Amino acid sequence: MPPSPAERPVDRPARRFAAVDTGRPPGGGRPGGVPLLLVHGWGGDREDWAAMLPPLAAGHRVLVPDLPGHGRTPAWPGRHAPRLVADDLADWLRELAPGPVVAVGHSMGGQVVTALSVGHPDVVRASVTVATGFGGRATAAELAADQTALLRDPTGWAERFTRRADGPTTPPEIGERHRRLFAAMDAGVLAEYREAMYLAPGATGTRQAAEALLRRRRRPALAVHTSAEAAAWERALPAPPPPSTVVLWPECGHFPHEERPAALAALLEDWCRRTAPIG
């Protein structure tokens, strides 16, 4: 995603959010052209959404931030947790005043936008989670051991993680790009986020904690899963308000927004039209 004159960093005490803001589309956009917030996942950056930005920006104001410690946003010590990032994004949205957004998050970004929807419903019209790791079934001991391995050998850990993320049709350049991103990141920042997702008090990555969070949703939610088991698990939970739905794309790996950007953009357009009347 090239630098844009519409890029608008937002100052905070000792912090700065970097993001692309496409502005309002010419002519006011298309029907259902509500503002969109696109939130990347753990170890990614706003470029993850690059292929989806042109079709979406033709009809929507699109906001695409780099999360703290990722891309062009510096690390914010003490803020590397989905719930805290959601709080900071809520402040940012209130400053930019785009109106209630459809908040879209990939992987860890899905935890962020869910926390945003639950904790700050005034800024969220509806949410979309894409391949989000809610309900992880690893034990506490397994998660702790994985955390130790990440800190001991971040490059090797990232290599294994991205290899596991490949699906049957994932283009090799997607995994290669994410391996480069992981290698360039501060391993301590990655570890802080991962601990906040799975190990720290209040973490929502484990199944029991994820269920408690998802039961609190009061805005419509679209979930795009690539695992049949994860999709079945979420379908079994009490549904958020209509037209909430769960869809399954089993042919994708962990990066559907990069593997099938046109299809996901079309799905988002339909979702925006269906949720546009919701304020």
PDB file of N, CA and C in Angstrom, residues 162-172 226 250-255 259:
ATOM      1  N   THR A 162       4.289 -19.624   9.955  1.00  0.00           N
ATOM      2  CA  THR A 162       3.800 -19.283   8.623  1.00  0.00           C
ATOM      3  C   THR A 162       3.658 -20.526   7.744  1.00  0.00           C
ATOM      4  N   ARG A 163       4.483 -21.548   7.973  1.00  0.00           N
ATOM      5  CA  ARG A 163       4.314 -22.793   7.221  1.00  0.00           C
ATOM      6  C   ARG A 163       2.994 -23.455   7.597  1.00  0.00           C
ATOM      7  N   ARG A 164       2.659 -23.444   8.886  1.00  0.00           N
ATOM      8  CA  ARG A 164       1.385 -24.026   9.328  1.00  0.00           C
ATOM      9  C   ARG A 164       0.198 -23.220   8.800  1.00  0.00           C
ATOM     10  N   ALA A 165       0.417 -21.932   8.535  1.00  0.00           N
ATOM     11  CA  ALA A 165      -0.673 -21.060   8.090  1.00  0.00           C
ATOM     12  C   ALA A 165      -1.057 -21.279   6.637  1.00  0.00           C
ATOM     13  N   ASP A 166      -0.225 -21.975   5.880  1.00  0.00           N
ATOM     14  CA  ASP A 166      -0.511 -22.198   4.464  1.00  0.00           C
ATOM     15  C   ASP A 166      -1.708 -23.130   4.303  1.00  0.00           C
ATOM     16  N   GLY A 167      -2.551 -22.811   3.325  1.00  0.00           N
ATOM     17  CA  GLY A 167      -3.641 -23.688   2.942  1.00  0.00           C
ATOM     18  C   GLY A 167      -3.279 -24.438   1.673  1.00  0.00           C
ATOM     19  N   PRO A 168      -4.202 -25.262   1.176  1.00  0.00           N
ATOM     20  CA  PRO A 168      -3.889 -26.078  -0.010  1.00  0.00           C
ATOM     21  C   PRO A 168      -3.624 -25.260  -1.264  1.00  0.00           C
ATOM     22  N   THR A 169      -4.137 -24.028  -1.314  1.00  0.00           N
ATOM     23  CA  THR A 169      -3.943 -23.211  -2.519  1.00  0.00           C
ATOM     24  C   THR A 169      -3.263 -21.876  -2.214  1.00  0.00           C
ATOM     25  N   THR A 170      -2.620 -21.761  -1.055  1.00  0.00           N
ATOM     26  CA  THR A 170      -1.989 -20.492  -0.684  1.00  0.00           C
ATOM     27  C   THR A 170      -0.789 -20.202  -1.584  1.00  0.00           C
ATOM     28  N   PRO A 171      -0.772 -19.072  -2.273  1.00  0.00           N
ATOM     29  CA  PRO A 171       0.403 -18.732  -3.087  1.00  0.00           C
ATOM     30  C   PRO A 171       1.648 -18.607  -2.210  1.00  0.00           C
ATOM     31  N   PRO A 172       2.777 -19.116  -2.646  1.00  0.00           N
ATOM     32  CA  PRO A 172       3.975 -19.107  -1.789  1.00  0.00           C
ATOM     33  C   PRO A 172       4.440 -17.706  -1.410  1.00  0.00           C
ATOM     34  N   THR A 226     -11.712 -20.562   8.361  1.00  0.00           N
ATOM     35  CA  THR A 226     -11.100 -21.494   7.418  1.00  0.00           C
ATOM     36  C   THR A 226     -11.006 -22.896   8.004  1.00  0.00           C
ATOM     37  N   PRO A 250     -13.002 -23.390   3.582  1.00  0.00           N
ATOM     38  CA  PRO A 250     -12.007 -24.395   3.946  1.00  0.00           C
ATOM     39  C   PRO A 250     -10.829 -24.495   2.989  1.00  0.00           C
ATOM     40  N   GLU A 251     -10.982 -23.923   1.797  1.00  0.00           N
ATOM     41  CA  GLU A 251      -9.889 -24.005   0.827  1.00  0.00           C
ATOM     42  C   GLU A 251      -8.776 -23.007   1.113  1.00  0.00           C
ATOM     43  N   CYS A 252      -9.019 -22.072   2.037  1.00  0.00           N
ATOM     44  CA  CYS A 252      -8.034 -21.030   2.341  1.00  0.00           C
ATOM     45  C   CYS A 252      -7.128 -21.447   3.492  1.00  0.00           C
ATOM     46  N   GLY A 253      -5.941 -20.844   3.516  1.00  0.00           N
ATOM     47  CA  GLY A 253      -5.082 -20.926   4.682  1.00  0.00           C
ATOM     48  C   GLY A 253      -5.456 -19.836   5.670  1.00  0.00           C
ATOM     49  N   HIS A 254      -4.461 -19.313   6.376  1.00  0.00           N
ATOM     50  CA  HIS A 254      -4.725 -18.356   7.449  1.00  0.00           C
ATOM     51  C   HIS A 254      -4.928 -16.926   6.954  1.00  0.00           C
ATOM     52  N   PHE A 255      -4.741 -16.681   5.660  1.00  0.00           N
ATOM     53  CA  PHE A 255      -4.774 -15.314   5.146  1.00  0.00           C
ATOM     54  C   PHE A 255      -5.810 -15.162   4.026  1.00  0.00           C
ATOM     55  N   GLU A 259      -5.373 -14.242   0.095  1.00  0.00           N
ATOM     56  CA  GLU A 259      -5.541 -15.351  -0.832  1.00  0.00           C
ATOM     57  C   GLU A 259      -6.731 -15.146  -1.766  1.00  0.00           C
TER      58      GLU A 259
END
